[in-house]
mmCIF file of C-alpha atoms in Angstrom:
data_model
loop_
_atom_site.group_PDB
_atom_site.id
_atom_site.type_symbol
_atom_site.label_atom_id
_atom_site.label_comp_id
_atom_site.label_asym_id
_atom_site.label_seq_id
_atom_site.Cartn_x
_atom_site.Cartn_y
_atom_site.Cartn_z
ATOM 1 C CA MET A 1 68.940 72.604 23.553
ATOM 2 C CA PRO A 2 66.672 74.772 21.354
ATOM 3 C CA ARG A 3 66.462 73.537 17.771
ATOM 4 C CA ARG A 4 68.027 75.639 15.001
ATOM 5 C CA VAL A 5 65.709 77.227 12.445
ATOM 6 C CA THR A 6 66.054 74.954 9.403
ATOM 7 C CA ALA A 7 67.041 77.406 6.677
ATOM 8 C CA TRP A 8 69.637 79.094 8.882
ATOM 9 C CA ASP A 9 71.060 75.797 10.072
ATOM 10 C CA ARG A 10 71.563 74.686 6.457
ATOM 11 C CA ALA A 11 73.228 77.969 5.612
ATOM 12 C CA ASN A 12 75.675 77.763 8.519
ATOM 13 C CA ASN A 13 76.439 74.144 7.785
ATOM 14 C CA SER A 14 77.218 74.957 4.117
ATOM 15 C CA LEU A 15 80.001 77.213 5.387
ATOM 16 C CA SER A 16 81.361 74.825 7.982
ATOM 17 C CA GLU A 17 84.535 73.951 6.011
ATOM 18 C CA PHE A 18 85.539 77.667 6.151
ATOM 19 C CA HIS A 19 84.887 78.149 9.911
ATOM 20 C CA LEU A 20 88.328 76.969 10.974
ATOM 21 C CA ARG A 21 90.130 78.712 8.163
ATOM 22 C CA SER A 22 88.771 82.243 8.607
ATOM 23 C CA GLY A 23 91.391 83.442 11.087
ATOM 24 C CA PRO A 24 91.064 84.728 14.716
ATOM 25 C CA SER A 25 87.607 85.967 15.668
ATOM 26 C CA LEU A 26 87.111 89.757 15.507
ATOM 27 C CA LEU A 27 83.917 89.692 17.565
ATOM 28 C CA GLU A 28 83.116 87.982 20.846
ATOM 29 C CA GLN A 29 79.751 87.034 22.392
ATOM 30 C CA ALA A 30 77.580 89.683 24.088
ATOM 31 C CA TYR A 31 76.080 86.792 26.088
ATOM 32 C CA PRO A 32 77.622 83.377 26.826
ATOM 33 C CA LEU A 33 76.591 80.544 24.530
ATOM 34 C CA PRO A 34 74.877 77.494 26.079
ATOM 35 C CA ASP A 35 77.916 75.199 25.794
ATOM 36 C CA VAL A 36 79.561 77.281 28.550
ATOM 37 C CA PHE A 37 77.230 75.613 31.007
ATOM 38 C CA PHE A 38 78.184 72.009 30.156
ATOM 39 C CA THR A 39 81.056 69.803 31.277
ATOM 40 C CA PRO A 40 83.188 67.948 28.711
ATOM 41 C CA SER A 41 80.989 64.906 29.369
ATOM 42 C CA ASN A 42 77.897 66.997 28.435
ATOM 43 C CA ASP A 43 76.509 67.318 31.949
ATOM 44 C CA LEU A 44 74.772 70.596 32.810
ATOM 45 C CA LYS A 45 76.689 72.703 35.342
ATOM 46 C CA VAL A 46 73.738 74.019 37.343
ATOM 47 C CA SER A 47 75.849 76.275 39.561
ATOM 48 C CA LEU A 48 77.172 78.136 36.505
ATOM 49 C CA LEU A 49 73.673 78.606 35.072
ATOM 50 C CA LEU A 50 72.420 79.969 38.396
ATOM 51 C CA MET A 51 75.389 82.350 38.490
ATOM 52 C CA TRP A 52 74.414 83.599 35.055
ATOM 53 C CA LEU A 53 70.897 84.363 36.291
ATOM 54 C CA ARG A 54 72.328 86.339 39.178
ATOM 55 C CA LEU A 55 74.461 88.449 36.804
ATOM 56 C CA ARG A 56 71.828 88.767 34.064
ATOM 57 C CA PRO A 57 70.085 91.957 35.298
ATOM 58 C CA LEU A 58 73.389 93.833 35.264
ATOM 59 C CA LEU A 59 74.337 92.666 31.786
ATOM 60 C CA GLN A 60 70.823 93.404 30.475
ATOM 61 C CA TRP A 61 71.264 96.952 31.665
ATOM 62 C CA LYS A 62 74.600 97.191 29.934
ATOM 63 C CA LEU A 63 73.130 95.943 26.659
ATOM 64 C CA SER A 64 70.416 98.572 26.825
ATOM 65 C CA LEU A 65 73.012 101.380 26.534
ATOM 66 C CA PRO A 66 73.701 102.924 23.085
ATOM 67 C CA THR A 67 77.407 102.041 23.297
ATOM 68 C CA ARG A 68 78.307 98.536 22.150
ATOM 69 C CA MET A 69 78.989 96.199 25.028
ATOM 70 C CA LYS A 70 82.331 94.444 25.074
ATOM 71 C CA GLY A 71 81.877 90.745 24.442
ATOM 72 C CA TYR A 72 83.820 87.785 25.856
ATOM 73 C CA LYS A 73 84.960 84.444 24.575
ATOM 74 C CA ASN A 74 83.078 81.467 25.924
ATOM 75 C CA THR A 75 86.139 80.403 27.915
ATOM 76 C CA GLU A 76 86.250 83.887 29.502
ATOM 77 C CA TRP A 77 82.521 83.730 30.423
ATOM 78 C CA ARG A 78 83.044 80.420 32.139
ATOM 79 C CA ALA A 79 86.136 81.688 34.021
ATOM 80 C CA LEU A 80 84.140 84.695 35.173
ATOM 81 C CA PHE A 81 81.289 82.588 36.563
ATOM 82 C CA GLU A 82 83.661 80.257 38.325
ATOM 83 C CA ALA A 83 85.693 83.129 39.721
ATOM 84 C CA ILE A 84 82.671 84.869 41.221
ATOM 85 C CA ASP A 85 81.571 81.528 42.574
ATOM 86 C CA GLY A 86 84.903 81.353 44.463
ATOM 87 C CA LYS A 87 86.559 78.736 42.314
ATOM 88 C CA LYS A 88 90.144 78.995 41.013
ATOM 89 C CA VAL A 89 90.494 79.430 37.281
ATOM 90 C CA GLU A 90 93.473 79.090 35.007
ATOM 91 C CA SER A 91 93.540 82.587 33.549
ATOM 92 C CA MET A 92 93.852 84.655 36.702
ATOM 93 C CA LYS A 93 94.759 87.834 34.772
ATOM 94 C CA ALA A 94 91.741 87.579 32.451
ATOM 95 C CA ARG A 95 89.515 86.859 35.445
ATOM 96 C CA GLY A 96 90.842 89.912 37.276
ATOM 97 C CA ASN A 97 90.199 92.166 34.283
ATOM 98 C CA MET A 98 86.657 90.854 33.824
ATOM 99 C CA LEU A 99 85.857 91.281 37.502
ATOM 100 C CA LYS A 100 87.096 94.887 37.392
ATOM 101 C CA GLU A 101 84.898 95.525 34.330
ATOM 102 C CA LEU A 102 81.853 94.125 36.125
ATOM 103 C CA GLU A 103 82.609 96.096 39.274
ATOM 104 C CA GLU A 104 82.717 99.241 37.127
ATOM 105 C CA LEU A 105 79.399 98.242 35.585
ATOM 106 C CA CYS A 106 77.903 97.897 39.064
ATOM 107 C CA ARG A 107 79.113 101.400 39.927
ATOM 108 C CA GLN A 108 77.834 102.941 36.695
ATOM 109 C CA SER A 109 74.434 101.257 36.729
ATOM 110 C CA GLY A 110 73.185 102.705 39.981
ATOM 111 C CA LEU A 111 71.697 99.278 40.649
ATOM 112 C CA VAL A 112 71.954 97.759 44.096
ATOM 113 C CA PHE A 113 74.463 95.244 42.846
ATOM 114 C CA GLN A 114 77.660 93.957 44.437
ATOM 115 C CA LEU A 115 79.686 91.039 43.168
ATOM 116 C CA ASN A 116 80.267 89.723 46.702
ATOM 117 C CA ASP A 117 76.498 89.846 47.393
ATOM 118 C CA LEU A 118 74.657 89.081 44.185
ATOM 119 C CA PRO A 119 70.836 88.928 44.036
ATOM 120 C CA LEU A 120 69.054 85.605 44.030
ATOM 121 C CA PRO A 121 68.795 83.887 40.599
ATOM 122 C CA LYS A 122 65.436 84.718 39.038
ATOM 123 C CA TRP A 123 63.566 83.877 35.837
ATOM 124 C CA SER A 124 60.262 85.511 34.881
ATOM 125 C CA GLY A 125 60.208 87.174 38.257
ATOM 126 C CA GLU A 126 60.458 83.969 40.221
ATOM 127 C CA VAL A 127 63.406 82.722 42.282
ATOM 128 C CA VAL A 128 65.038 79.678 40.630
ATOM 129 C CA HIS A 129 65.929 76.702 42.790
ATOM 130 C CA ALA A 130 67.462 73.346 41.882
ATOM 131 C CA ASP A 131 65.398 70.300 42.816
ATOM 132 C CA ALA A 132 66.314 67.659 45.382
ATOM 133 C CA ASN A 133 68.661 66.055 42.809
ATOM 134 C CA GLY A 134 70.407 69.348 42.110
ATOM 135 C CA GLN A 135 68.752 69.745 38.690
ATOM 136 C CA LEU A 136 66.697 72.481 37.051
ATOM 137 C CA ASP A 137 63.389 72.163 35.251
ATOM 138 C CA GLN A 138 64.174 71.334 31.589
ATOM 139 C CA ARG A 139 61.615 73.766 30.166
ATOM 140 C CA LEU A 140 63.249 76.546 32.193
ATOM 141 C CA VAL A 141 66.722 75.591 30.968
ATOM 142 C CA LYS A 142 65.481 75.653 27.309
ATOM 143 C CA GLU A 143 64.009 79.104 27.808
ATOM 144 C CA ILE A 144 67.265 80.420 29.294
ATOM 145 C CA PHE A 145 69.322 78.911 26.506
ATOM 146 C CA TRP A 146 66.997 80.287 23.854
ATOM 147 C CA GLU A 147 67.342 83.791 25.304
ATOM 148 C CA LEU A 148 71.145 83.534 25.243
ATOM 149 C CA LEU A 149 71.127 82.475 21.608
ATOM 150 C CA GLU A 150 68.490 85.036 20.565
ATOM 151 C CA VAL A 151 70.270 87.959 22.232
ATOM 152 C CA ASN A 152 73.524 86.936 20.536
ATOM 153 C CA PHE A 153 71.766 86.693 17.139
ATOM 154 C CA ARG A 154 70.195 90.117 17.563
ATOM 155 C CA THR A 155 73.266 91.920 18.812
ATOM 156 C CA GLU A 156 75.367 90.311 16.053
ATOM 157 C CA LEU A 157 72.893 91.505 13.429
ATOM 158 C CA ILE A 158 73.113 95.059 14.826
ATOM 159 C CA THR A 159 76.946 94.898 14.943
ATOM 160 C CA LEU A 160 77.210 93.531 11.404
ATOM 161 C CA ASP A 161 74.880 96.226 10.079
ATOM 162 C CA ARG A 162 77.073 98.916 11.697
ATOM 163 C CA ALA A 163 80.120 97.342 10.113
ATOM 164 C CA VAL A 164 78.567 97.115 6.659
ATOM 165 C CA VAL A 165 76.838 100.481 6.820
ATOM 166 C CA PRO A 166 79.133 102.561 9.064
ATOM 167 C CA GLU A 167 78.048 105.864 10.644
ATOM 168 C CA PRO A 168 78.745 108.800 8.260
ATOM 169 C CA GLN A 169 81.506 111.129 9.462
ATOM 170 C CA GLY A 170 82.036 114.845 9.020
ATOM 171 C CA ASP A 171 80.382 118.126 9.992
ATOM 172 C CA SER A 172 78.987 119.244 6.659
ATOM 173 C CA ASP A 173 75.227 119.678 6.175
ATOM 174 C CA ALA A 174 75.191 116.610 3.890
ATOM 175 C CA SER A 175 77.012 114.534 6.526
ATOM 176 C CA ILE A 176 74.556 115.577 9.197
ATOM 177 C CA VAL A 177 71.601 114.620 7.011
ATOM 178 C CA MET A 178 73.223 111.277 6.197
ATOM 179 C CA ARG A 179 73.920 110.668 9.909
ATOM 180 C CA ASP A 180 70.249 111.317 10.717
ATOM 181 C CA GLN A 181 69.264 108.805 8.087
ATOM 182 C CA TRP A 182 71.777 106.339 9.454
ATOM 183 C CA MET A 183 70.301 106.697 12.935
ATOM 184 C CA ASP A 184 66.929 105.662 11.468
ATOM 185 C CA ARG A 185 68.465 102.234 10.799
ATOM 186 C CA GLU A 186 68.031 101.376 14.455
ATOM 187 C CA GLN A 187 64.269 101.518 14.036
ATOM 188 C CA LEU A 188 64.535 99.465 10.825
ATOM 189 C CA ILE A 189 66.572 96.758 12.518
ATOM 190 C CA ASN A 190 64.332 96.714 15.582
ATOM 191 C CA SER A 191 61.395 95.895 13.289
ATOM 192 C CA CYS A 192 63.020 92.471 12.826
ATOM 193 C CA TRP A 193 61.691 91.447 16.295
ATOM 194 C CA ILE A 194 59.275 92.377 19.078
ATOM 195 C CA GLY A 195 60.563 94.458 21.980
ATOM 196 C CA HIS A 196 64.169 95.231 22.736
ATOM 197 C CA ALA A 197 67.130 93.421 21.216
ATOM 198 C CA HIS A 198 68.462 92.606 24.659
ATOM 199 C CA ARG A 199 65.121 91.428 26.125
ATOM 200 C CA PRO A 200 63.625 88.881 23.742
ATOM 201 C CA LEU A 201 60.227 87.444 24.595
ATOM 202 C CA VAL A 202 60.159 83.680 24.443
ATOM 203 C CA THR A 203 56.406 83.854 23.755
ATOM 204 C CA SER A 204 56.892 86.326 20.891
ATOM 205 C CA PRO A 205 60.010 84.994 19.143
ATOM 206 C CA GLY A 206 59.757 86.741 15.772
ATOM 207 C CA LEU A 207 62.015 84.934 13.290
ATOM 208 C CA SER A 208 62.637 82.095 15.723
ATOM 209 C CA SER A 209 59.959 79.808 14.375
ATOM 210 C CA ASP A 210 60.320 77.138 11.726
ATOM 211 C CA HIS A 211 57.048 77.717 9.937
ATOM 212 C CA PRO A 212 56.228 80.266 7.130
ATOM 213 C CA HIS A 213 53.120 81.705 8.754
ATOM 214 C CA GLU A 214 51.509 85.125 8.973
ATOM 215 C CA TYR A 215 52.929 85.950 12.374
ATOM 216 C CA ARG A 216 56.463 85.355 11.136
ATOM 217 C CA LEU A 217 56.252 86.978 7.712
ATOM 218 C CA ARG A 218 56.550 90.594 8.870
ATOM 219 C CA PHE A 219 59.855 89.809 10.601
ATOM 220 C CA LEU A 220 61.201 88.072 7.506
ATOM 221 C CA LYS A 221 60.153 91.062 5.389
ATOM 222 C CA ALA A 222 61.876 93.468 7.876
ATOM 223 C CA LEU A 223 65.118 91.478 7.735
ATOM 224 C CA ALA A 224 64.957 91.312 3.962
ATOM 225 C CA THR A 225 64.672 95.152 3.922
ATOM 226 C CA VAL A 226 67.782 95.406 6.138
ATOM 227 C CA LEU A 227 69.817 93.020 3.930
ATOM 228 C CA GLN A 228 68.666 94.692 0.723
ATOM 229 C CA SER A 229 70.012 98.006 2.026
ATOM 230 C CA TRP A 230 73.574 96.620 2.362
ATOM 231 C CA PRO A 231 76.014 97.609 -0.397
ATOM 232 C CA GLY A 232 77.582 95.107 -2.769
ATOM 233 C CA MET A 233 76.445 91.963 -4.625
ATOM 234 C CA LYS A 234 73.422 90.126 -3.283
ATOM 235 C CA PRO A 235 71.595 86.944 -4.251
ATOM 236 C CA PRO A 236 68.907 87.442 -6.950
ATOM 237 C CA GLU A 237 66.152 86.748 -4.375
ATOM 238 C CA LEU A 238 67.183 89.908 -2.490
ATOM 239 C CA GLU A 239 67.119 92.054 -5.615
ATOM 240 C CA LYS A 240 63.371 91.503 -6.016
ATOM 241 C CA PRO A 241 60.378 92.743 -3.995
ATOM 242 C CA PHE A 242 59.092 90.616 -1.195
ATOM 243 C CA PRO A 243 56.879 87.768 -2.500
ATOM 244 C CA ASP A 244 53.174 88.563 -3.103
ATOM 245 C CA MET A 245 50.858 86.758 -0.694
ATOM 246 C CA ARG A 246 48.331 86.409 -3.521
ATOM 247 C CA SER A 247 50.719 84.285 -5.579
ATOM 248 C CA ILE A 248 49.939 80.551 -5.772
ATOM 249 C CA VAL A 249 53.631 79.888 -5.214
ATOM 250 C CA PHE A 250 53.936 82.360 -2.315
ATOM 251 C CA GLU A 251 55.142 79.846 0.283
ATOM 252 C CA ILE A 252 57.748 78.414 -2.093
ATOM 253 C CA GLU A 253 59.018 81.936 -2.882
ATOM 254 C CA VAL A 254 59.226 82.828 0.789
ATOM 255 C CA ARG A 255 61.145 79.653 1.542
ATOM 256 C CA LYS A 256 63.612 80.376 -1.256
ATOM 257 C CA LEU A 257 64.015 83.966 -0.092
ATOM 258 C CA GLU A 258 64.744 82.941 3.470
ATOM 259 C CA GLU A 259 67.304 80.342 2.320
ATOM 260 C CA ALA A 260 69.031 83.045 0.257
ATOM 261 C CA MET A 261 68.877 85.516 3.183
ATOM 262 C CA ALA A 262 70.304 83.017 5.611
ATOM 263 C CA TYR A 263 73.215 82.098 3.342
ATOM 264 C CA TYR A 264 73.938 85.751 2.479
ATOM 265 C CA TYR A 265 73.872 86.794 6.127
ATOM 266 C CA THR A 266 75.934 83.930 7.556
ATOM 267 C CA ARG A 267 78.557 84.307 4.758
ATOM 268 C CA LYS A 268 78.771 88.060 5.256
ATOM 269 C CA PHE A 269 79.161 87.596 8.987
ATOM 270 C CA LEU A 270 81.903 84.997 8.568
ATOM 271 C CA LEU A 271 83.823 87.218 6.125
ATOM 272 C CA THR A 272 83.527 90.248 8.383
ATOM 273 C CA PHE A 273 84.195 88.781 11.825
ATOM 274 C CA HIS A 274 86.016 85.523 10.993
ATOM 275 C CA ARG A 275 83.709 83.271 13.021
ATOM 276 C CA PRO A 276 80.342 81.582 12.547
ATOM 277 C CA ALA A 277 77.264 83.692 13.178
ATOM 278 C CA THR A 278 74.815 82.852 15.929
ATOM 279 C CA ILE A 279 71.659 81.898 14.063
ATOM 280 C CA PRO A 280 67.946 81.919 15.086
ATOM 281 C CA HIS A 281 66.801 79.007 17.202
ATOM 282 C CA VAL A 282 63.241 77.821 17.587
ATOM 283 C CA SER A 283 61.531 79.200 20.666
ATOM 284 C CA PRO A 284 60.316 76.632 23.190
ATOM 285 C CA TYR A 285 56.898 78.311 22.781
ATOM 286 C CA GLU A 286 56.706 77.856 19.021
ATOM 287 C CA SER A 287 53.777 75.436 19.356
ATOM 288 C CA ILE A 288 51.424 78.242 20.494
ATOM 289 C CA PHE A 289 51.691 79.744 16.999
ATOM 290 C CA ASN A 290 50.724 76.565 15.265
ATOM 291 C CA GLU A 291 47.459 75.863 17.070
#
């Protein structure tokens, strides 16, 4: 399993006592979380992971649309994979609804995609096969899991931003100007990573590194700008300009800023959606940035 970025892991853990007392979740996962693919005894369910890879192109297309994709609970994701795989699941009604939604996605997408004849599972353009023991390469599994976590982190950040800074309403000239400015937030948020939110690059992970280094700083600065624009009380670190690289205590200041950002974000997410946030996890390729 990919390792959590340290500052964000500490922030989430500091709120753990509130996780079960925050009420029913108001936001489900855009992508399944990795624990969907494990049995209660912690064995990897290879068939479910391969099923995910077969559905992935369709769901990537859906996430690329401007409308927010409906998410599912982890139990619903697992039921969906098992249902398409021909297995019986407990929640037949939920399964039926999810299958109908996917069938409608197939129709809308224009992709050559049918649930009874899914494409072969692929990763990085290559067909994925289990080995003679029915297992998958562990590096491959880590990359897949990292993508699931990273997409959820990014889509959650976008969703929280829209909740905290909602789209201006009205037809007045002032409202139209404000709406145009609000639309610019998409570009601001997308500067927090490389590429599209729904297609993270494992070799260019952005925030998903555990080291304060030049490559990572611009993404931290972009996220700080997003959080600073949110209304309401913020930690003192977010009320100040981004640390000056010429300062002799620059790395200490950056570390303190990220700790404050992580706590502020995870707390805001918990209060807004009544569940823990998905946090950045270290990319399996992090080592290439430390050479």
